[in-house]
Coordinates of N, CA and C and ligand atoms in Angstrom, one line a residue:
X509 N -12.7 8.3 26.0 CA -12.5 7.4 24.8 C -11.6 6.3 25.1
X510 N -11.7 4.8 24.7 CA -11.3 4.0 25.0 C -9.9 3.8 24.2
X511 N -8.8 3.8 24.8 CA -7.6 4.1 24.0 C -7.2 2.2 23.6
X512 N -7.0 2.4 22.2 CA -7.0 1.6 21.5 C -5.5 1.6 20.3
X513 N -5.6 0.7 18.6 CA -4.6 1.1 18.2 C -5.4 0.8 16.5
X514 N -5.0 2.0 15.9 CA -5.6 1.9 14.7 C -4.8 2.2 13.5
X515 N -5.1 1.1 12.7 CA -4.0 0.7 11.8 C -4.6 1.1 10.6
X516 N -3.8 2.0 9.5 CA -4.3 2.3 8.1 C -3.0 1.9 7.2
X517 N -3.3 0.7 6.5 CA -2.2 -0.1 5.8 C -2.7 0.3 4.3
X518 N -1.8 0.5 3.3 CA -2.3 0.4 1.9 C -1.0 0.8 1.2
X519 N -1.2 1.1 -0.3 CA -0.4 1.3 -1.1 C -0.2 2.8 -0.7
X520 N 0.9 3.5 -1.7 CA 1.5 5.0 -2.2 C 0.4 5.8 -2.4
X521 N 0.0 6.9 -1.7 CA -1.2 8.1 -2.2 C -2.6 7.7 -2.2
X522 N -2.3 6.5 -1.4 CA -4.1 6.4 -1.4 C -4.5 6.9 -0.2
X523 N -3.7 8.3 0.5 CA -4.7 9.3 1.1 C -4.9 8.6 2.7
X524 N -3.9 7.4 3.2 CA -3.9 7.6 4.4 C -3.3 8.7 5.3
X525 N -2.4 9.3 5.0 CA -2.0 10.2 6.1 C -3.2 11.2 6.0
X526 N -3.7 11.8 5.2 CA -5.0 12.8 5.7 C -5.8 12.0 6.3
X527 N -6.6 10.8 5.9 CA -7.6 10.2 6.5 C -6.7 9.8 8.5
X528 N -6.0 9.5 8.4 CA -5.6 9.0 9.6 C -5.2 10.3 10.7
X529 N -4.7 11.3 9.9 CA -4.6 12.5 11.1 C -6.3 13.0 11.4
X530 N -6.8 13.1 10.3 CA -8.2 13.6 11.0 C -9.0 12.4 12.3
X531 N -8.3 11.1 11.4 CA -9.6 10.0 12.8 C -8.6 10.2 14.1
X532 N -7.2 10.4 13.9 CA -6.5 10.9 15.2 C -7.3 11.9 15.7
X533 N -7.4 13.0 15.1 CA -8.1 14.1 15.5 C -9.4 14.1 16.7
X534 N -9.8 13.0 16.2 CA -11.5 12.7 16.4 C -11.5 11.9 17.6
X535 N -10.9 11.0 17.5 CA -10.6 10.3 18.9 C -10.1 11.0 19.9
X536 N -9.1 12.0 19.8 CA -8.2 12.6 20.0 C -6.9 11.5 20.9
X537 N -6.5 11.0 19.3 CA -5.4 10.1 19.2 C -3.7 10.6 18.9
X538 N -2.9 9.9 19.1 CA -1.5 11.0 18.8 C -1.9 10.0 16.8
X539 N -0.8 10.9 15.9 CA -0.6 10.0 14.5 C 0.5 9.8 14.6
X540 N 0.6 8.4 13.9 CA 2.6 8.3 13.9 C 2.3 8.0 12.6
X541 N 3.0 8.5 11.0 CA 3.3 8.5 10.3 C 4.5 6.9 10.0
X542 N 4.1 6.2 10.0 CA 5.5 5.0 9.8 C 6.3 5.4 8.7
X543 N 6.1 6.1 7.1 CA 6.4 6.3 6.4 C 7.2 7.1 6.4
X544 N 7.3 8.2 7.1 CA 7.7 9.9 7.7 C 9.1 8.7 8.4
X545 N 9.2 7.6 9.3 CA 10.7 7.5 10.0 C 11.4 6.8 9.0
X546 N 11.1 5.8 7.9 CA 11.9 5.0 6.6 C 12.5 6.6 6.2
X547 N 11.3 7.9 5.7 CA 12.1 8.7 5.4 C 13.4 9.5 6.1
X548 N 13.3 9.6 7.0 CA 14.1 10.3 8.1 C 15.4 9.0 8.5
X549 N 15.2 8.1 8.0 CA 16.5 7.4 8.2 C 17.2 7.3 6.6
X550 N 16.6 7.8 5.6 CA 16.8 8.3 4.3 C 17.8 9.5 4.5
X551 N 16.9 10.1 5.1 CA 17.8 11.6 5.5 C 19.1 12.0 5.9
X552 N 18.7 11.0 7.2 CA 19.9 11.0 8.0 C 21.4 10.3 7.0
X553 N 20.9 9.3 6.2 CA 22.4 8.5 5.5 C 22.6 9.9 4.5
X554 N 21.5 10.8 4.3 CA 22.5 11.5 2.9 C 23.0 12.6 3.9
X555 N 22.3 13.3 5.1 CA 22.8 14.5 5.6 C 24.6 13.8 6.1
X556 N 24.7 12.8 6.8 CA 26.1 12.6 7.3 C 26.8 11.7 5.7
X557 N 26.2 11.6 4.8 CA 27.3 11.1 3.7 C 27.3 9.7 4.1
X558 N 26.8 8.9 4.6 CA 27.6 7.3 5.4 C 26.8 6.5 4.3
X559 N 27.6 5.2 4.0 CA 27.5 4.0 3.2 C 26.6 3.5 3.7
X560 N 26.0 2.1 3.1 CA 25.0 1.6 3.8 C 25.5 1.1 5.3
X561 N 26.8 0.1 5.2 CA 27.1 -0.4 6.1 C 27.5 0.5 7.7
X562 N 27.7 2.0 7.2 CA 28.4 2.9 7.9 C 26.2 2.8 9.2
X563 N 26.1 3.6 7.8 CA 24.5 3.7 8.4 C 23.6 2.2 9.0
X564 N 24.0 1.2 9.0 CA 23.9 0.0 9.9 C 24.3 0.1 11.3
X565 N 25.8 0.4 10.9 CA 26.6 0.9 12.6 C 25.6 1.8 13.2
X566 N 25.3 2.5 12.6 CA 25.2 3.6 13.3 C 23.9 3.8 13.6
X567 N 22.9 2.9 13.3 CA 21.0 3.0 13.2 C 20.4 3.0 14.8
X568 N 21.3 3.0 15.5 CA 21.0 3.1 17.1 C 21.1 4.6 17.8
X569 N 22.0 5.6 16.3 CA 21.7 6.5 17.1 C 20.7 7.6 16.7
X570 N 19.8 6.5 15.7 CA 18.4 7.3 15.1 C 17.9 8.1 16.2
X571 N 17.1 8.7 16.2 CA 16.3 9.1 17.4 C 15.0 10.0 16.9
X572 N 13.9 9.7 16.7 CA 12.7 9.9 16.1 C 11.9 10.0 16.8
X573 N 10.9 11.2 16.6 CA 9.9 12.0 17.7 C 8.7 12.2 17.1
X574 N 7.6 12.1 16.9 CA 6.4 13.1 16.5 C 5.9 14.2 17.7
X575 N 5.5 15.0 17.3 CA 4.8 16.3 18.3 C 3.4 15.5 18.0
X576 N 2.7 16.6 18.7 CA 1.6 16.6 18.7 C 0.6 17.4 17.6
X577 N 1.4 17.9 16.7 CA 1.1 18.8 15.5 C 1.3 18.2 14.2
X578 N 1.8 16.6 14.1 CA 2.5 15.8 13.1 C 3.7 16.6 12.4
X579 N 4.3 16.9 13.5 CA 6.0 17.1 13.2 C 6.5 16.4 13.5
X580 N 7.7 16.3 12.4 CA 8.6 14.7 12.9 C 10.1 15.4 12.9
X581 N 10.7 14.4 14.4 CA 12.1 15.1 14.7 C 13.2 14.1 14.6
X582 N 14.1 14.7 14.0 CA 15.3 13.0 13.4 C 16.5 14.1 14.6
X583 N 16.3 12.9 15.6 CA 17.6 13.5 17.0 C 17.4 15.2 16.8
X584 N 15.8 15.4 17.7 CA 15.3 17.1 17.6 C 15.5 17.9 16.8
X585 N 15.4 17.4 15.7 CA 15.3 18.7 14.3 C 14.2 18.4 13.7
X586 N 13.7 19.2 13.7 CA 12.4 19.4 12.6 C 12.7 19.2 11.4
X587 N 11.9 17.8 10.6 CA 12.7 17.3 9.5 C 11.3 17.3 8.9
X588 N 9.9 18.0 9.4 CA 9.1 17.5 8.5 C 8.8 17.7 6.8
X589 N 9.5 19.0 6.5 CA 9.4 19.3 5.0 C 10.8 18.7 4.4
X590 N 12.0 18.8 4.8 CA 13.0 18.2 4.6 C 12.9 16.5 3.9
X591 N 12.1 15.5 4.8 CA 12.1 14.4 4.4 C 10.7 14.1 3.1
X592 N 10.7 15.5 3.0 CA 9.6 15.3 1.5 C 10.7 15.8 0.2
X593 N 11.8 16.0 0.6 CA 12.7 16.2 -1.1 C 13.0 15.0 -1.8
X594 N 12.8 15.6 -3.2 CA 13.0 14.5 -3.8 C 14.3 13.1 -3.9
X595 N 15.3 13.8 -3.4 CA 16.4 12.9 -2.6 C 15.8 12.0 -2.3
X596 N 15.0 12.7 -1.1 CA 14.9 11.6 0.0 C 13.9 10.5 -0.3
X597 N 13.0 11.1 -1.1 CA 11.8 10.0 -2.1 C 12.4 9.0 -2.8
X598 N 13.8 9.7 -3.2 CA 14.3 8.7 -4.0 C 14.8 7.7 -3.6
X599 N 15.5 7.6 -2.1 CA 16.6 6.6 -1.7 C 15.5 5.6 -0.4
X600 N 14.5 6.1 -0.5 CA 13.6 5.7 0.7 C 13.1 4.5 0.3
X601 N 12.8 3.6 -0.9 CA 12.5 2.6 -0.7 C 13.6 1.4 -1.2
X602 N 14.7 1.8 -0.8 CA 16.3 1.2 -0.9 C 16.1 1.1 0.8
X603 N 16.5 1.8 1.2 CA 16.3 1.7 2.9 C 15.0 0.8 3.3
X604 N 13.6 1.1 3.1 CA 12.7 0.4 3.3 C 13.0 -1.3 3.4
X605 N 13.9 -1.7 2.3 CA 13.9 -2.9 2.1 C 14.7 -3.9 3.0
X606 N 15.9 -3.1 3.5 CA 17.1 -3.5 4.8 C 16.3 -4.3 6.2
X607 N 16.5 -5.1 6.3 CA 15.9 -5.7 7.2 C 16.2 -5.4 8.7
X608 N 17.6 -5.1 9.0 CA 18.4 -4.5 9.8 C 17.5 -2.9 10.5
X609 N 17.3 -2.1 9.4 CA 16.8 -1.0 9.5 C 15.2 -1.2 10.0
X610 N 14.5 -2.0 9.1 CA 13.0 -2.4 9.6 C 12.5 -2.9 10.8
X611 N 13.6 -3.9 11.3 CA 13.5 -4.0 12.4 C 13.8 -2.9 13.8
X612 N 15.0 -2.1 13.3 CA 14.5 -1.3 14.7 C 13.7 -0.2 14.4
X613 N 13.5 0.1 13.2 CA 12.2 0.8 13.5 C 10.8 0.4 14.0
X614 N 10.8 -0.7 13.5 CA 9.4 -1.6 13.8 C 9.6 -2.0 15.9
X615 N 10.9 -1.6 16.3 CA 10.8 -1.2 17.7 C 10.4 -0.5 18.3
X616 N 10.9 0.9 17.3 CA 10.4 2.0 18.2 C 9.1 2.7 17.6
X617 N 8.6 1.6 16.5 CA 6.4 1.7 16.3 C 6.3 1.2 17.7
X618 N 6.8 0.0 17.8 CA 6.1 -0.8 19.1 C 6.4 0.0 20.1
X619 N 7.3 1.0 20.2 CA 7.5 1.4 21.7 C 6.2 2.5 21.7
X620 N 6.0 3.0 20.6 CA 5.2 4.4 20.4 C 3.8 3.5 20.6
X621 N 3.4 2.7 20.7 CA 2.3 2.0 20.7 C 1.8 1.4 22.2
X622 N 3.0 1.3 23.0 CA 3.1 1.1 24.7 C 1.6 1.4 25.2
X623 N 1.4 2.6 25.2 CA 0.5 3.5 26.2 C -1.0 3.0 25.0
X624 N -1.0 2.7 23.8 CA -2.0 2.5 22.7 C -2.7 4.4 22.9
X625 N -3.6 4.7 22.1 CA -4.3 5.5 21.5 C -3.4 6.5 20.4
X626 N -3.2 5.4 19.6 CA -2.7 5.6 18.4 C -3.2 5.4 17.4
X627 N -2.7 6.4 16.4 CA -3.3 5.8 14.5 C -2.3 5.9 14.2
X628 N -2.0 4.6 13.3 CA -0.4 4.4 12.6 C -0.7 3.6 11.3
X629 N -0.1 4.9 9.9 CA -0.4 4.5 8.8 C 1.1 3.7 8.2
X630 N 0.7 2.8 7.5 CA 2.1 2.6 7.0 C 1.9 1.0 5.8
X631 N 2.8 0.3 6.0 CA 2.5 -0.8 5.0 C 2.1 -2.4 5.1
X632 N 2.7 -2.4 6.9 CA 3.1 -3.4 7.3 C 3.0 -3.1 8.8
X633 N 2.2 -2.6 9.0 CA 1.7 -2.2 10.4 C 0.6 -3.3 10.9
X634 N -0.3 -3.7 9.9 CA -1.2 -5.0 10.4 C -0.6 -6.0 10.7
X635 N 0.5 -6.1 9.8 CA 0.8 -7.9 9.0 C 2.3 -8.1 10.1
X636 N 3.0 -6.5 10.7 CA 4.2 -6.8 11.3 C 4.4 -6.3 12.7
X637 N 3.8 -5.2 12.7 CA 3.7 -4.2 13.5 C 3.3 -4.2 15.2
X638 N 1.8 -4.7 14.9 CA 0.7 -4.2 15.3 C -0.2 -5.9 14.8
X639 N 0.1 -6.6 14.9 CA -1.1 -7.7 14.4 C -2.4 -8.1 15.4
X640 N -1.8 -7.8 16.4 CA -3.0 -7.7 17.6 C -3.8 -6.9 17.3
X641 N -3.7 -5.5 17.1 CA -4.5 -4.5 16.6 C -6.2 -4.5 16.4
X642 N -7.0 -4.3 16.9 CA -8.4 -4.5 17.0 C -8.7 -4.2 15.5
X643 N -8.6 -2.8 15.3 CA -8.9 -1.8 14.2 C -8.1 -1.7 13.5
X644 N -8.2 -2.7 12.0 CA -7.3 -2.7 11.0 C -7.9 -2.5 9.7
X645 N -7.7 -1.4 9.1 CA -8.0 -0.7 7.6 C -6.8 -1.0 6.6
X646 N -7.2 -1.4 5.2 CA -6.7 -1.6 4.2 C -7.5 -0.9 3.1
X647 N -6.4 0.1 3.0 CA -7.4 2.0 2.2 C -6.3 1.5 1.3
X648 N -7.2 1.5 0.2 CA -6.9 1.2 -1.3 C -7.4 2.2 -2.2
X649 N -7.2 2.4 -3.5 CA -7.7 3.7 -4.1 C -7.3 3.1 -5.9
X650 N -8.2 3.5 -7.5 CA -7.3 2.6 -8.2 C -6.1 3.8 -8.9
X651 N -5.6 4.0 -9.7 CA -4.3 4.2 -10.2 C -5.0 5.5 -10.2
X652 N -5.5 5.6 -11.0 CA -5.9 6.7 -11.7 C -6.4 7.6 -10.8
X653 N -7.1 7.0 -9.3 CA -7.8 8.1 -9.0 C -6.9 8.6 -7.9
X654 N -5.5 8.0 -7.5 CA -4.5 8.3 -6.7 C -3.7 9.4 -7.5
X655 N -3.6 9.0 -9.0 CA -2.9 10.1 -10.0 C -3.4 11.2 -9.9
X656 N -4.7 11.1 -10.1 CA -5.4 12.6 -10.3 C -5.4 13.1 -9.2
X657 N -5.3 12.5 -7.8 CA -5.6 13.3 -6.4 C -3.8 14.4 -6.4
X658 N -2.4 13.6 -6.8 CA -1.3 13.5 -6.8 C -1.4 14.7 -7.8
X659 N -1.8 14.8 -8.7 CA -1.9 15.9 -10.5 C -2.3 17.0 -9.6
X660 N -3.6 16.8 -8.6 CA -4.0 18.1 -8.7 C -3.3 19.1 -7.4
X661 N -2.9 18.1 -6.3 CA -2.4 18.7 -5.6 C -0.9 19.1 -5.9
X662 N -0.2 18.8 -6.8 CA 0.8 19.3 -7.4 C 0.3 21.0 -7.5
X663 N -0.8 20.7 -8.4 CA -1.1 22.1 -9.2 C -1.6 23.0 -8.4
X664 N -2.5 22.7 -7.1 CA -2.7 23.2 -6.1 C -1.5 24.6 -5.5
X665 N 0.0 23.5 -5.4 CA 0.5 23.9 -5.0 C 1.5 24.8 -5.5
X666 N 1.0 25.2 -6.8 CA 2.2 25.9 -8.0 C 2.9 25.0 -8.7
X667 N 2.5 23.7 -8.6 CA 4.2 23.2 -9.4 C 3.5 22.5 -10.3
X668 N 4.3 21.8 -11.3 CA 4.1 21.5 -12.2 C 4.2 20.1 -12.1
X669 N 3.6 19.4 -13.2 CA 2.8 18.1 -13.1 C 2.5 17.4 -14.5
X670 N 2.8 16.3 -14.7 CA 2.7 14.8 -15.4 C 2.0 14.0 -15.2
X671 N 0.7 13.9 -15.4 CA -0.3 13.1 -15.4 C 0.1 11.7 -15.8
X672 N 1.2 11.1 -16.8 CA 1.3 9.9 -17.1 C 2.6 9.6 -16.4
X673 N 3.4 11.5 -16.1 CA 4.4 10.0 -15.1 C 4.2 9.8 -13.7
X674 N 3.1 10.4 -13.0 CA 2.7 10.2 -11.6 C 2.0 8.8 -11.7
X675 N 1.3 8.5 -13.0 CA 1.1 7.5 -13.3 C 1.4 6.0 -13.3
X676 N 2.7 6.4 -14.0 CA 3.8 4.9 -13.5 C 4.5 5.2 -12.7
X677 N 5.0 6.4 -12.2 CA 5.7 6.4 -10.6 C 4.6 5.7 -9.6
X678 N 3.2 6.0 -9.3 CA 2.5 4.8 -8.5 C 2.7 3.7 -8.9
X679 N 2.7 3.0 -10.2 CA 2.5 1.3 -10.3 C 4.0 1.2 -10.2
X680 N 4.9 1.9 -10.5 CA 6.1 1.5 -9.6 C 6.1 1.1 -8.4
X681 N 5.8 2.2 -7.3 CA 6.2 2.1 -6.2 C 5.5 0.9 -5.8
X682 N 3.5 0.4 -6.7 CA 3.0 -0.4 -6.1 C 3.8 -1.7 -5.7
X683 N 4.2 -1.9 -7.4 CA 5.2 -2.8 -7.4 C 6.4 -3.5 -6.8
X684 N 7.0 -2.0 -6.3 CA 7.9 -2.4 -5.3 C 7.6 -2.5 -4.0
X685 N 6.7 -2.0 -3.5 CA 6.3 -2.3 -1.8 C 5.3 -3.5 -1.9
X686 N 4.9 -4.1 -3.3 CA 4.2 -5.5 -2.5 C 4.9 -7.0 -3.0
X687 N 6.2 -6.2 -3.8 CA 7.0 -7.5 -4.1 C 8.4 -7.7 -3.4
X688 N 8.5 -6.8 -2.6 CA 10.1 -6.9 -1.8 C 9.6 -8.3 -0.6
X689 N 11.1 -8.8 -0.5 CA 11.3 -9.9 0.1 C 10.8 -9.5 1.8
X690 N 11.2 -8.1 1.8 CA 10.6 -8.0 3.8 C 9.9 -7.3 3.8
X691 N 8.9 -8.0 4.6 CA 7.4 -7.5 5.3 C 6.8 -6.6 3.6
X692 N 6.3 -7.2 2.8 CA 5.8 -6.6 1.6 C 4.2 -6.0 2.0
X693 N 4.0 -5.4 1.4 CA 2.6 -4.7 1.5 C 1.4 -5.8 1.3
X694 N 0.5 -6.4 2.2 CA -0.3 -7.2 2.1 C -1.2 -6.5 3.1
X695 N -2.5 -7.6 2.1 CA -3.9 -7.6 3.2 C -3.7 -8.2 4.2
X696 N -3.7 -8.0 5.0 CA -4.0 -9.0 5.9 C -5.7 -9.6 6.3
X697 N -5.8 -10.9 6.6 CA -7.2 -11.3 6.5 C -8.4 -10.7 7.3
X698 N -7.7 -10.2 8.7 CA -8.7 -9.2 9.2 C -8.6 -7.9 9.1
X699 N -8.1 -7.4 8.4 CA -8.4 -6.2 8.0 C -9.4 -5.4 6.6
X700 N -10.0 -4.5 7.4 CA -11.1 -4.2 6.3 C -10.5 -2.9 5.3
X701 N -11.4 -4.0 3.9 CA -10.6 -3.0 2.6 C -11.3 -2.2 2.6
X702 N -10.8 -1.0 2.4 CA -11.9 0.0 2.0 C -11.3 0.8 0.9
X703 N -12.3 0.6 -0.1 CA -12.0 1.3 -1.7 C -12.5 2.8 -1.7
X704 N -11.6 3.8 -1.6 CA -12.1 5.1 -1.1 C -12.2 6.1 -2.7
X705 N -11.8 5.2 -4.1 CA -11.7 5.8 -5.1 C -13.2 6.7 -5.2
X706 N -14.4 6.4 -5.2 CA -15.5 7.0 -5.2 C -16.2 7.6 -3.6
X707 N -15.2 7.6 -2.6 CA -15.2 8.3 -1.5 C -14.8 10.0 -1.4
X708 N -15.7 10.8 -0.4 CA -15.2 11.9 -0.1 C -14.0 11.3 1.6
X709 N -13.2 12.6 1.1 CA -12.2 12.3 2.9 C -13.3 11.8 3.9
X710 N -14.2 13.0 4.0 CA -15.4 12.8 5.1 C -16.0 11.5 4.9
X711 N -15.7 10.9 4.2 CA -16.8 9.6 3.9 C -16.0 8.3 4.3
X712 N -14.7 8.9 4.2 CA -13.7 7.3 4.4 C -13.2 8.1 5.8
X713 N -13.2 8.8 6.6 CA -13.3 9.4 7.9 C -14.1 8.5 9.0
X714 N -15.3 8.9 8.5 CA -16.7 8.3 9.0 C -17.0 6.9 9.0
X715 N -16.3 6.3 8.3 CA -16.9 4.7 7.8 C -15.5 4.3 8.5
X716 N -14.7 4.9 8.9 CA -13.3 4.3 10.0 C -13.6 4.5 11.5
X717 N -14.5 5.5 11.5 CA -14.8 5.7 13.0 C -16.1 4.9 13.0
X718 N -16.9 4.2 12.1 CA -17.7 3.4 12.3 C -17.4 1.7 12.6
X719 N -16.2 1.4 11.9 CA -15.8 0.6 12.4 C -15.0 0.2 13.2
X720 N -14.4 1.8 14.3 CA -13.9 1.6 15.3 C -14.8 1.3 16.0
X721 N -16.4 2.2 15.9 CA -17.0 2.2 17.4 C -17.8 0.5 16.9
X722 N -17.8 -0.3 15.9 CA -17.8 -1.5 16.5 C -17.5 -2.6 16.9
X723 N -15.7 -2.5 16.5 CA -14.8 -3.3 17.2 C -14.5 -3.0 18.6
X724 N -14.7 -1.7 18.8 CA -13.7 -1.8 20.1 C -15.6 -0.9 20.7
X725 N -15.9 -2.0 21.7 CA -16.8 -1.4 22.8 C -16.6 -1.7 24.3
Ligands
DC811 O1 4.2 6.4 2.7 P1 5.6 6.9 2.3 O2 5.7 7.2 0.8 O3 6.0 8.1 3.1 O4 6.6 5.8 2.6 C1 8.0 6.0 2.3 C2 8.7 4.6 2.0 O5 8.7 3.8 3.2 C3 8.0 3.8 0.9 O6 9.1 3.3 0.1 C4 7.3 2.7 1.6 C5 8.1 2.5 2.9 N1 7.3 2.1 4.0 C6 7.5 0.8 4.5 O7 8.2 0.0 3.9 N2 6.8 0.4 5.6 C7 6.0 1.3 6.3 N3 5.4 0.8 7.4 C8 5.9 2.6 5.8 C9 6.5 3.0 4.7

């Protein structure tokens, strides 16, 4: 398979990390989560206590890993349930915004991208990342059907759930990842939208590896 680099850009919960670990899967591509290292530099300021400016100094001695199983390692620790606490949801798009911080991560995307046969979901992976990128997806979903996917997998998982505040917690977060001053959430012009609200996984799977195998031959 022709190693390449494939981009899944979109809003909060519209279901790229499943769709992009399985077309990793399929290609047999590594995933890099972009979202998974903003959180893990989240982490890291609350696990050592440091200010913003402390955590500026010190953003060199990030050190961020994925396996091969979509485990993510903040300087070899297994952080991947860790950077899903609510903490860390919370302070992650305060960090996101730091330009300081965006930048060296948006280094070490590009370093992770060197060798290419990658899928890398995130916000700003077309527009900053990755603009060369052959294969660029913009997986979009509308409010409600990101709420309900968010509702049910809550309930799925024993916990409890708010249909109206999952609700404005997405047109928040929309709000804030396409109105911030750096690298904001945009389409980019070659990249293809795909509305997956009336999609199965399998369906927005298949229609990404259809328009891999006809960009890249
Ligand atoms: O997709 P997620 O919820 O794990 O993303 C966490 C935060 O990081 C969210 O505030 C959006 C931000 N983010 C970003 O600014 N750029 C990316 N490439 C990926 C995520």
């Amino acid at each position: 398979m022709k190693k390449e680099i494939i981009v899944i850009d979109g809003p909060a919960a519209s279901g790229k990390s499943t769709v992009a670990k399985l077309v990793a899967q399929k290609l047999n591509y590594k995933y890099i989560d972009s979202g998974a290292m903003y959180r893990c530099v989240a982490l890291y300021k609350l696990e050592n206590n440091l200010s913003i400016g402390q955590l500026l100094n010190n953003i060199e001695k990030i050190k961020i890993d994925f396996d091969n199983n979509n485990h993510v390692f903040l300087n070899d620790k297994d952080v991947s349930d860790l950077i899903r606490s609510t903490e860390v949801s919370k302070l992650v798009s305060e960090i996101a915004k730091i330009s300081k911080i965006r930048a060296y991560l948006v280094s070490l995307q590009q370093s992770y991208g060197k060798e290419k046969g990658i899928v890398m979901d995130g916000r700003d992976i077309g527009s900053v990342v990755f603009p060369e990128a052959k294969v660029k997806i913009y997986q979009v979903a509308s409010v409600e059907t990101r709420a309900k996917r968010r509702f049910n997998e809550l309930l799925d998982n024993g916990k409890s759930a708010d249909y109206l505040e999952i609700c404005n917690n997405i047109k928040k977060r929309d709000y804030d990842d396409m109105n911030r001053e750096v690298s904001p959430l945009i389409k980019v012009d070659d990249a293809y939208e795909l509305d997956t609200s009336n999609m199965s996984i399998d369906e927005v799977v298949n229609k990404i590896i259809e328009i891999f195998n006809e960009k890249v031959k």
